[in-house]
Amino acid sequence: MSSPRTAAAVLTLTAVPLGLSGVTAAPAAAHGSMTDPVSRVSACHAEGPESPDSAACAAAVAAGGTQPFYDWNEVNIPDAAGRHREIVPDGRLCGAGRDKYRGLDLARADWPASPMAAGKHTFRYRATAPHRGSIALYLTKEGYDAAKPLTWADLEAEPFVKVTDPKLVDGSYVFDGTVPARSGRHLVYSVWQRSDSPEAFYTCSDVVFGGGVPTGPTASAPSERRIADDAARSTVSHGGHGGDGGHGDGGHGHAGGDGHGGTHPTPAPDGGTRPAGQAEASPVPVATASPAAAAPGAAGGPHLATTGGDGTAVYLAAGGAVALGAGAVLLLRAARRRSA
């Protein structure tokens, strides 16, 4: 019969990996999207993926389903490493070349748009998981036609705004820039390249300058209530940014979505393109954590928080849990042999 001391040791060793498992399994928040000017994916998320108000968002849902708009904060390429023009194909810029977000690439002149004027402007990028890095904003050239697929040639060669590690205010990156003069409908394209990972995020924000005839509704950013209410419908999981054992996306895992591999785009069955290794998967809803949980001390702080990285801590914690669990089993077996 085992002694009370042995039994206590077994219980302790068994409980530790269970506690670690609970910690490492908790998903962190996803990443973010432009909210001033409002990105397409943010506008459609704000309207409600199940019953969007605008014709453009309804068409986007018809093209790619509702899930992309519950996953509004992960329009990304995990291993971009600054190779944006090389790996994001023409006509697929708004969806980052990903089949999952193909609805964002619909060429139409009635996307919900934000009013814009030349001169000084304060930009906002809603961050659900802050990271160190740079944000570059590109504006379409004069003569841009929103009814045609967006290409790299439609954008100015250089960004009109580029900031590194902008300040984080109330959950959003906030930074100033000077907008060039334009007239009518245009588009602001954002590239957020992390410096703590090769991962990059992309958005398209439709804007209307004075002097043109506006088409389509005015865009609205999702409210904090909308973001919180829809979090459970997201299929994006970032458990310590260590991956979820099957997607290998170079910095974070997905509990659903499209399981992209994040290399060069390859032909998709629908005639579009998707990054190599991408395959649509059944959504598995998960809850997302608050920005403070994803990046302790970042909310309201002066700079971006460093989160993610290579996920080493998660792997070490998980490995330690497995080792402790195995030790508990061996100890229990030894105790049983002694008591036999």
CSV table of C-alpha atoms in Angstrom, one decimal:
chain,number,residue,atom,x,y,z
A,1,MET,CA,0.0,0.0,0.0
A,2,SER,CA,1.4,3.4,-0.9
A,3,SER,CA,2.3,5.9,1.8
A,4,PRO,CA,0.5,9.3,2.1
A,5,ARG,CA,3.7,11.0,1.1
A,6,THR,CA,3.9,9.0,-2.1
A,7,ALA,CA,0.3,9.6,-2.9
A,8,ALA,CA,0.8,13.3,-2.4
A,9,ALA,CA,3.8,13.4,-4.7
A,10,VAL,CA,1.8,11.6,-7.4
A,11,LEU,CA,-1.1,14.1,-7.0
A,12,THR,CA,1.3,17.0,-7.3
A,13,LEU,CA,3.1,15.8,-10.4
A,14,THR,CA,-0.2,15.0,-12.0
A,15,ALA,CA,-1.7,18.4,-11.2
A,16,VAL,CA,1.2,20.5,-12.5
A,17,PRO,CA,1.0,19.5,-16.2
A,18,LEU,CA,-2.8,19.9,-16.1
A,19,GLY,CA,-2.3,23.4,-14.8
A,20,LEU,CA,0.3,24.1,-17.5
A,21,SER,CA,-2.0,22.7,-20.1
A,22,GLY,CA,-4.7,25.1,-19.1
A,23,VAL,CA,-2.4,28.0,-19.4
A,24,THR,CA,-0.9,27.1,-22.8
A,25,ALA,CA,-4.3,26.3,-24.3
A,26,ALA,CA,-5.8,29.7,-23.7
A,27,PRO,CA,-5.9,31.6,-27.0
A,28,ALA,CA,-4.6,35.1,-27.2
A,29,ALA,CA,-6.2,37.8,-29.3
A,30,ALA,CA,-5.8,38.1,-33.0
A,31,HIS,CA,-4.1,41.1,-34.6
A,32,GLY,CA,-6.0,44.0,-36.1
A,33,SER,CA,-7.1,46.2,-39.0
A,34,MET,CA,-7.4,49.8,-40.1
A,35,THR,CA,-10.3,51.7,-38.6
A,36,ASP,CA,-9.5,55.3,-39.7
A,37,PRO,CA,-9.9,55.2,-42.6
A,38,VAL,CA,-12.1,52.1,-42.2
A,39,SER,CA,-10.8,49.0,-44.0
A,40,ARG,CA,-13.2,46.9,-46.1
A,41,VAL,CA,-13.1,43.9,-43.7
A,42,SER,CA,-13.7,46.2,-40.7
A,43,ALA,CA,-16.7,47.9,-42.4
A,44,CYS,CA,-18.3,44.6,-43.3
A,45,HIS,CA,-17.6,43.3,-39.8
A,46,ALA,CA,-19.3,46.4,-38.4
A,47,GLU,CA,-22.4,45.8,-40.6
A,48,GLY,CA,-22.7,42.3,-39.4
A,49,PRO,CA,-21.5,39.2,-41.3
A,50,GLU,CA,-24.9,37.5,-41.2
A,51,SER,CA,-26.9,40.4,-42.7
A,52,PRO,CA,-24.7,43.1,-44.1
A,53,ASP,CA,-26.3,46.4,-45.0
A,54,SER,CA,-24.3,47.4,-48.1
A,55,ALA,CA,-24.4,45.7,-51.5
A,56,ALA,CA,-20.6,45.4,-51.5
A,57,CYS,CA,-20.4,43.6,-48.2
A,58,ALA,CA,-23.3,41.4,-49.2
A,59,ALA,CA,-21.4,40.5,-52.3
A,60,ALA,CA,-18.3,39.8,-50.4
A,61,VAL,CA,-20.1,37.4,-48.0
A,62,ALA,CA,-21.6,35.7,-51.1
A,63,ALA,CA,-18.2,35.2,-52.5
A,64,GLY,CA,-16.4,34.0,-49.4
A,65,GLY,CA,-18.9,33.3,-46.7
A,66,THR,CA,-19.3,35.0,-43.3
A,67,GLN,CA,-16.2,33.6,-41.6
A,68,PRO,CA,-13.7,36.0,-43.1
A,69,PHE,CA,-15.6,38.9,-41.4
A,70,TYR,CA,-15.6,37.2,-38.0
A,71,ASP,CA,-11.8,36.8,-38.6
A,72,TRP,CA,-11.5,40.4,-39.6
A,73,ASN,CA,-8.2,40.9,-37.8
A,74,GLU,CA,-6.0,38.3,-39.5
A,75,VAL,CA,-5.7,39.3,-43.2
A,76,ASN,CA,-2.1,38.3,-43.2
A,77,ILE,CA,0.8,36.4,-44.7
A,78,PRO,CA,2.9,34.8,-42.0
A,79,ASP,CA,6.3,34.8,-43.8
A,80,ALA,CA,6.1,38.0,-45.9
A,81,ALA,CA,9.4,39.4,-44.5
A,82,GLY,CA,8.9,42.6,-46.6
A,83,ARG,CA,8.3,40.7,-49.9
A,84,HIS,CA,4.9,42.2,-50.4
A,85,ARG,CA,5.0,43.0,-54.1
A,86,GLU,CA,6.6,39.7,-54.8
A,87,ILE,CA,4.1,37.4,-53.0
A,88,VAL,CA,0.8,39.3,-53.1
A,89,PRO,CA,-0.5,39.0,-56.7
A,90,ASP,CA,-2.2,41.8,-58.7
A,91,GLY,CA,-6.0,41.7,-58.2
A,92,ARG,CA,-5.6,40.1,-54.8
A,93,LEU,CA,-4.1,42.9,-52.7
A,94,CYS,CA,-7.1,43.4,-50.4
A,95,GLY,CA,-7.3,39.8,-49.4
A,96,ALA,CA,-3.5,39.3,-49.2
A,97,GLY,CA,-3.6,36.7,-52.0
A,98,ARG,CA,-5.6,34.4,-49.7
A,99,ASP,CA,-8.6,32.5,-51.0
A,100,LYS,CA,-10.3,32.9,-47.7
A,101,TYR,CA,-10.5,36.7,-48.1
A,102,ARG,CA,-11.3,36.7,-51.8
A,103,GLY,CA,-14.5,38.7,-51.2
A,104,LEU,CA,-12.4,41.7,-50.3
A,105,ASP,CA,-10.9,41.8,-53.8
A,106,LEU,CA,-14.2,42.4,-55.6
A,107,ALA,CA,-13.7,45.2,-58.0
A,108,ARG,CA,-16.6,47.6,-57.5
A,109,ALA,CA,-17.1,51.3,-56.8
A,110,ASP,CA,-19.7,51.0,-54.1
A,111,TRP,CA,-17.7,49.7,-51.2
A,112,PRO,CA,-18.4,51.6,-47.9
A,113,ALA,CA,-16.0,54.5,-47.8
A,114,SER,CA,-14.5,57.0,-45.4
A,115,PRO,CA,-14.4,60.7,-46.2
A,116,MET,CA,-10.8,61.9,-46.8
A,117,ALA,CA,-9.2,65.3,-47.4
A,118,ALA,CA,-5.7,66.3,-48.4
A,119,GLY,CA,-3.4,67.5,-45.6
A,120,LYS,CA,-2.8,66.4,-42.0
A,121,HIS,CA,-4.8,63.3,-40.8
A,122,THR,CA,-4.7,61.2,-37.7
A,123,PHE,CA,-4.8,57.5,-38.6
A,124,ARG,CA,-6.0,54.6,-36.4
A,125,TYR,CA,-5.3,50.9,-36.6
A,126,ARG,CA,-7.3,48.8,-34.2
A,127,ALA,CA,-4.8,46.3,-32.5
A,128,THR,CA,-6.3,43.2,-30.9
A,129,ALA,CA,-2.7,41.9,-30.3
A,130,PRO,CA,0.0,44.6,-30.6
A,131,HIS,CA,3.4,43.8,-32.1
A,132,ARG,CA,6.5,45.8,-32.8
A,133,GLY,CA,6.8,46.8,-36.4
A,134,SER,CA,6.1,49.4,-39.1
A,135,ILE,CA,2.9,50.5,-40.8
A,136,ALA,CA,3.1,51.9,-44.3
A,137,LEU,CA,0.2,53.5,-46.1
A,138,TYR,CA,0.0,53.8,-49.9
A,139,LEU,CA,-2.5,55.9,-51.9
A,140,THR,CA,-3.9,55.1,-55.3
A,141,LYS,CA,-2.7,57.2,-58.2
A,142,GLU,CA,-4.7,59.8,-60.0
A,143,GLY,CA,-7.0,58.0,-62.5
A,144,TYR,CA,-7.6,55.0,-60.2
A,145,ASP,CA,-10.7,53.1,-61.3
A,146,ALA,CA,-12.4,51.2,-58.4
A,147,ALA,CA,-14.4,49.1,-60.9
A,148,LYS,CA,-11.2,47.4,-61.9
A,149,PRO,CA,-9.1,44.9,-59.8
A,150,LEU,CA,-6.6,46.6,-57.7
A,151,THR,CA,-3.0,46.2,-58.8
A,152,TRP,CA,0.4,47.3,-57.4
A,153,ALA,CA,0.7,49.6,-60.4
A,154,ASP,CA,-2.5,51.5,-59.1
A,155,LEU,CA,-0.6,52.5,-56.0
A,156,GLU,CA,2.1,55.1,-55.6
A,157,ALA,CA,5.5,53.5,-55.5
A,158,GLU,CA,6.3,55.0,-52.1
A,159,PRO,CA,4.1,55.2,-49.0
A,160,PHE,CA,2.8,58.6,-48.1
A,161,VAL,CA,3.0,57.6,-44.4
A,162,LYS,CA,5.4,55.2,-42.7
A,163,VAL,CA,5.8,54.8,-39.0
A,164,THR,CA,7.7,52.4,-36.8
A,165,ASP,CA,6.3,51.3,-33.4
A,166,PRO,CA,3.6,53.9,-33.3
A,167,LYS,CA,2.0,54.7,-29.9
A,168,LEU,CA,-0.9,52.5,-28.7
A,169,VAL,CA,-3.9,54.4,-27.4
A,170,ASP,CA,-7.0,52.7,-26.1
A,171,GLY,CA,-6.3,49.6,-28.1
A,172,SER,CA,-5.4,51.3,-31.4
A,173,TYR,CA,-2.1,52.4,-33.0
A,174,VAL,CA,-2.5,56.2,-33.5
A,175,PHE,CA,-0.2,58.1,-35.8
A,176,ASP,CA,-0.3,61.3,-38.0
A,177,GLY,CA,0.5,61.8,-41.6
A,178,THR,CA,0.0,64.1,-44.5
A,179,VAL,CA,-2.5,62.9,-47.2
A,180,PRO,CA,-1.7,63.9,-50.8
A,181,ALA,CA,-4.3,65.8,-52.9
A,182,ARG,CA,-6.8,63.7,-54.7
A,183,SER,CA,-10.3,63.9,-56.1
A,184,GLY,CA,-13.2,61.5,-55.9
A,185,ARG,CA,-12.9,57.8,-54.9
A,186,HIS,CA,-9.5,56.3,-54.0
A,187,LEU,CA,-8.0,53.6,-51.8
A,188,VAL,CA,-5.5,53.6,-49.0
A,189,TYR,CA,-3.6,50.4,-48.8
A,190,SER,CA,-1.9,49.5,-45.5
A,191,VAL,CA,1.0,47.1,-44.9
A,192,TRP,CA,1.9,46.3,-41.3
A,193,GLN,CA,5.2,44.5,-41.2
A,194,ARG,CA,6.1,43.0,-37.9
A,195,SER,CA,9.8,43.4,-36.7
A,196,ASP,CA,9.5,40.6,-34.2
A,197,SER,CA,8.4,38.1,-36.9
A,198,PRO,CA,8.3,37.9,-40.8
A,199,GLU,CA,4.5,38.1,-40.5
A,200,ALA,CA,2.7,41.0,-42.3
A,201,PHE,CA,-0.9,42.3,-42.4
A,202,TYR,CA,-2.8,44.0,-45.2
A,203,THR,CA,-5.9,46.2,-45.5
A,204,CYS,CA,-7.8,48.1,-48.2
A,205,SER,CA,-9.6,51.3,-47.0
A,206,ASP,CA,-11.9,52.9,-49.6
A,207,VAL,CA,-11.9,56.7,-49.3
A,208,VAL,CA,-13.7,59.6,-51.0
A,209,PHE,CA,-12.1,63.0,-51.5
A,210,GLY,CA,-14.1,66.2,-52.1
A,211,GLY,CA,-14.6,67.2,-55.7
A,212,GLY,CA,-16.0,63.8,-56.8
A,213,VAL,CA,-19.4,62.1,-56.8
A,214,PRO,CA,-19.5,59.7,-53.8
A,215,THR,CA,-20.9,56.2,-54.6
A,216,GLY,CA,-21.8,53.7,-51.9
A,217,PRO,CA,-22.4,54.2,-48.2
A,218,THR,CA,-20.2,55.8,-45.6
A,219,ALA,CA,-18.0,53.2,-43.8
A,220,SER,CA,-18.2,52.7,-40.0
A,221,ALA,CA,-15.6,50.9,-37.8
A,222,PRO,CA,-16.8,48.1,-35.6
A,223,SER,CA,-17.7,49.1,-32.1
A,224,GLU,CA,-16.0,47.6,-29.1
A,225,ARG,CA,-19.3,45.9,-28.3
A,226,ARG,CA,-19.4,44.3,-31.8
A,227,ILE,CA,-15.8,43.2,-31.5
A,228,ALA,CA,-16.5,41.6,-28.1
A,229,ASP,CA,-19.8,40.0,-29.1
A,230,ASP,CA,-18.3,38.4,-32.2
A,231,ALA,CA,-15.1,37.2,-30.6
A,232,ALA,CA,-16.5,33.8,-29.9
A,233,ARG,CA,-17.3,33.4,-33.6
A,234,SER,CA,-13.6,33.9,-34.6
A,235,THR,CA,-11.7,30.8,-35.8
A,236,VAL,CA,-8.3,32.5,-35.2
A,237,SER,CA,-6.4,31.1,-32.3
A,238,HIS,CA,-3.0,32.5,-31.2
A,239,GLY,CA,-2.1,30.3,-28.2
A,240,GLY,CA,1.2,32.0,-27.4
A,241,HIS,CA,1.9,32.3,-31.2
A,242,GLY,CA,3.3,28.9,-31.3
A,243,GLY,CA,1.1,27.4,-33.9
A,244,ASP,CA,-1.7,24.8,-33.4
A,245,GLY,CA,0.1,21.7,-34.7
A,246,GLY,CA,-0.9,21.5,-38.4
A,247,HIS,CA,-0.8,24.9,-40.0
A,248,GLY,CA,2.8,25.8,-39.6
A,249,ASP,CA,2.2,29.5,-40.3
A,250,GLY,CA,5.4,30.8,-38.9
A,251,GLY,CA,4.3,32.5,-35.8
A,252,HIS,CA,0.7,31.8,-34.9
A,253,GLY,CA,-1.8,29.0,-35.2
A,254,HIS,CA,-5.4,28.9,-36.4
A,255,ALA,CA,-8.1,26.9,-35.0
A,256,GLY,CA,-10.0,27.2,-38.2
A,257,GLY,CA,-9.9,29.6,-41.1
A,258,ASP,CA,-7.9,28.4,-44.1
A,259,GLY,CA,-4.8,27.0,-42.6
A,260,HIS,CA,-2.5,29.0,-44.8
A,261,GLY,CA,1.1,28.1,-45.2
A,262,GLY,CA,2.3,31.6,-45.9
A,263,THR,CA,4.6,31.1,-48.8
A,264,HIS,CA,4.2,32.1,-52.5
A,265,PRO,CA,0.6,32.1,-53.8
A,266,THR,CA,-0.4,29.1,-55.8
A,267,PRO,CA,-3.5,28.5,-58.1
A,268,ALA,CA,-6.7,27.8,-56.2
A,269,PRO,CA,-9.6,25.6,-57.5
A,270,ASP,CA,-11.7,28.7,-58.1
A,271,GLY,CA,-9.2,30.2,-60.4
A,272,GLY,CA,-7.8,32.6,-57.8
A,273,THR,CA,-4.6,32.2,-55.8
A,274,ARG,CA,-3.8,31.1,-52.2
A,275,PRO,CA,-0.5,30.8,-50.4
A,276,ALA,CA,1.1,27.4,-50.7
A,277,GLY,CA,-0.2,24.9,-48.2
A,278,GLN,CA,-3.5,26.7,-47.8
A,279,ALA,CA,-6.6,24.5,-47.4
A,280,GLU,CA,-10.0,25.6,-46.2
A,281,ALA,CA,-10.9,24.0,-42.8
A,282,SER,CA,-14.0,23.7,-40.8
A,283,PRO,CA,-14.3,26.6,-38.3
A,284,VAL,CA,-13.8,25.8,-34.7
A,285,PRO,CA,-15.0,28.9,-32.7
A,286,VAL,CA,-12.7,30.1,-30.0
A,287,ALA,CA,-12.9,33.0,-27.6
A,288,THR,CA,-10.2,35.7,-27.9
A,289,ALA,CA,-8.5,37.4,-25.0
A,290,SER,CA,-8.3,41.1,-24.4
A,291,PRO,CA,-5.4,43.2,-25.7
A,292,ALA,CA,-4.1,43.4,-22.2
A,293,ALA,CA,-4.1,39.6,-21.9
A,294,ALA,CA,-2.3,39.3,-25.2
A,295,ALA,CA,0.3,41.9,-24.4
A,296,PRO,CA,0.6,42.6,-20.6
A,297,GLY,CA,1.0,46.3,-19.9
A,298,ALA,CA,0.4,47.4,-23.5
A,299,ALA,CA,-3.1,48.7,-23.3
A,300,GLY,CA,-2.8,52.5,-23.1
A,301,GLY,CA,1.0,52.3,-23.1
A,302,PRO,CA,3.2,54.5,-25.2
A,303,HIS,CA,4.5,51.9,-27.6
A,304,LEU,CA,3.6,48.5,-29.2
A,305,ALA,CA,4.2,45.5,-27.1
A,306,THR,CA,6.4,42.7,-28.2
A,307,THR,CA,4.2,39.6,-28.3
A,308,GLY,CA,4.6,36.4,-30.2
A,309,GLY,CA,8.1,35.8,-31.5
A,310,ASP,CA,8.9,32.2,-32.2
A,311,GLY,CA,6.6,30.7,-29.6
A,312,THR,CA,9.5,29.0,-27.8
A,313,ALA,CA,8.0,29.6,-24.4
A,314,VAL,CA,4.9,27.7,-25.3
A,315,TYR,CA,6.8,24.8,-26.7
A,316,LEU,CA,8.9,24.6,-23.5
A,317,ALA,CA,5.9,24.8,-21.3
A,318,ALA,CA,4.1,22.2,-23.2
A,319,GLY,CA,7.2,20.0,-23.3
A,320,GLY,CA,7.6,20.4,-19.5
A,321,ALA,CA,4.0,19.5,-19.0
A,322,VAL,CA,4.4,16.3,-21.0
A,323,ALA,CA,7.6,15.4,-19.1
A,324,LEU,CA,6.0,15.9,-15.7
A,325,GLY,CA,3.0,13.9,-16.8
A,326,ALA,CA,5.2,11.0,-17.8
A,327,GLY,CA,7.0,11.2,-14.5
A,328,ALA,CA,3.8,11.1,-12.6
A,329,VAL,CA,2.7,7.9,-14.5
A,330,LEU,CA,6.1,6.2,-13.7
A,331,LEU,CA,5.9,7.1,-10.0
A,332,LEU,CA,2.3,5.8,-9.8
A,333,ARG,CA,3.3,2.5,-11.3
A,334,ALA,CA,6.2,2.2,-8.9
A,335,ALA,CA,4.0,2.9,-5.9
A,336,ARG,CA,1.5,0.2,-7.1
A,337,ARG,CA,4.4,-2.4,-7.4
A,338,ARG,CA,5.5,-1.7,-3.9
A,339,SER,CA,2.0,-2.0,-2.5
A,340,ALA,CA,1.3,-5.3,-4.4
